[in-house]
Amino acid sequence: MEVIVERACGMVIHKDNITACILTSKGKEIRTFSTKTASLLQLIDWIKQLECTHVAMESTGVFWKPIVNLLEAEYIEFLVMNAQHMKALPGRKTDVKDSEWIAKLLRHGLLKASFIPDRNQRELRELVRYRRSIIEERARQHNRIQKVLEGANIKLGSVVSDIMRFSSRDMLRAIAEGEDDPAKLASLSRRSMKRKKEELELALQGYVNPHQRLMIKTILNHIDFLSEQIAILDQEVALRVTPFHDYVERLDSIPGIATRMAEQILAEIGSDIEKQFPSASHLCSWAGLVPGHNESAGKRKSAKAKNGNKYLKPALVEAAHSVAASKNYLGAMYRRTAARKSKKRAAINVAHAMLRITFYLLTRKEMYVDLGEDYFDKQKQQSIVKYAVRRLENLGYSVSISEVS
């Protein structure tokens, strides 16, 4: 086979050790290193000593990140691979053989690298992903406090839409401090909540045990702490995306996508989108928002979509569900698909459309212009009229159609 890379290095990375194989025209050399920083520096010196230009490795957990950081600092080209894309033939499997196999594939140009963004984007990714995990943890605490209230027969959630709003939080704090009188608790309501005072008194009459008061107090303190951490991360993320303020504004113009969601999209796909993704179709495929393609002997098998980016895909699906009742193009697409298939299919369909729109807004440097809620009706106006007339005629009516002047 033709040699594409003259000096190639393949690595098998584990938590405590790295096995590396360098292939050249003179032969091969294999060594094992520890994952401590001093040993990693020795690994980089060894790679530079043998004048190796390309390094390939499996994307094992997060253990590849320290090596990539060092290779990037030395301007050595690296490829982080999906392990499923370079499986060796069955037989004897060792780290030495695996590293040699990776080096052979790299040397003959048979590897396709995964998308690894630059250092700044990787740091932004970590911050945004951590912020999302904290937000999800705060939501779990909201559900947990509702569970405690139900255990004490406090039906506050049946009267108010959100038990963590200002009035509800004051009531929960009072319950945690030992207040039992429903009238005093209901008197803590504010603004429009005061109109529900009688309902609140009935809902707040329960049996709260001491351990439940302690749990409510602890959960409320935990929620306050998480909210403070989210605010700190919001400031840091906003500071880091300041150079891409125009990108955030363009994404924010899409229905269902707010500033926080726009920041997450930028963190996952980057700002130089054309360099990484040749087209909108490639981007949607990478995110896992397209059907799978599995065909053999002329028969189409399962079209289940791949997992894709596990942070971007769920966020886009969540945004898609938020436009279900919106009176715009995306809302009409959701309702149209949900009527024929299901809400889950509709969410995937709208998420796919959102990501395609994202690609074109960032590449063309334009703001989003909505096509309107009646876009699909206008596209099939004649067929809709014929269908409605046929249905009425089947019911025994005589129908004549004339345009309104």
XYZ file of C-alpha atoms in Angstrom, residues 131 241 247-253 257-268:
21
model
C -22.974 24.760 33.677
C -17.987 34.458 23.913
C -22.807 34.862 16.281
C -24.789 34.729 19.523
C -27.177 37.413 18.260
C -27.790 35.528 15.016
C -28.542 32.295 16.856
C -30.684 34.142 19.393
C -32.939 35.269 16.534
C -32.993 29.430 21.060
C -32.064 31.903 23.804
C -28.654 33.287 24.768
C -27.692 30.324 26.948
C -28.636 27.867 24.207
C -26.746 29.911 21.599
C -23.632 29.777 23.786
C -23.941 26.013 24.037
C -24.258 25.614 20.256
C -21.161 27.759 19.699
C -19.235 25.791 22.325
C -20.044 22.502 20.578
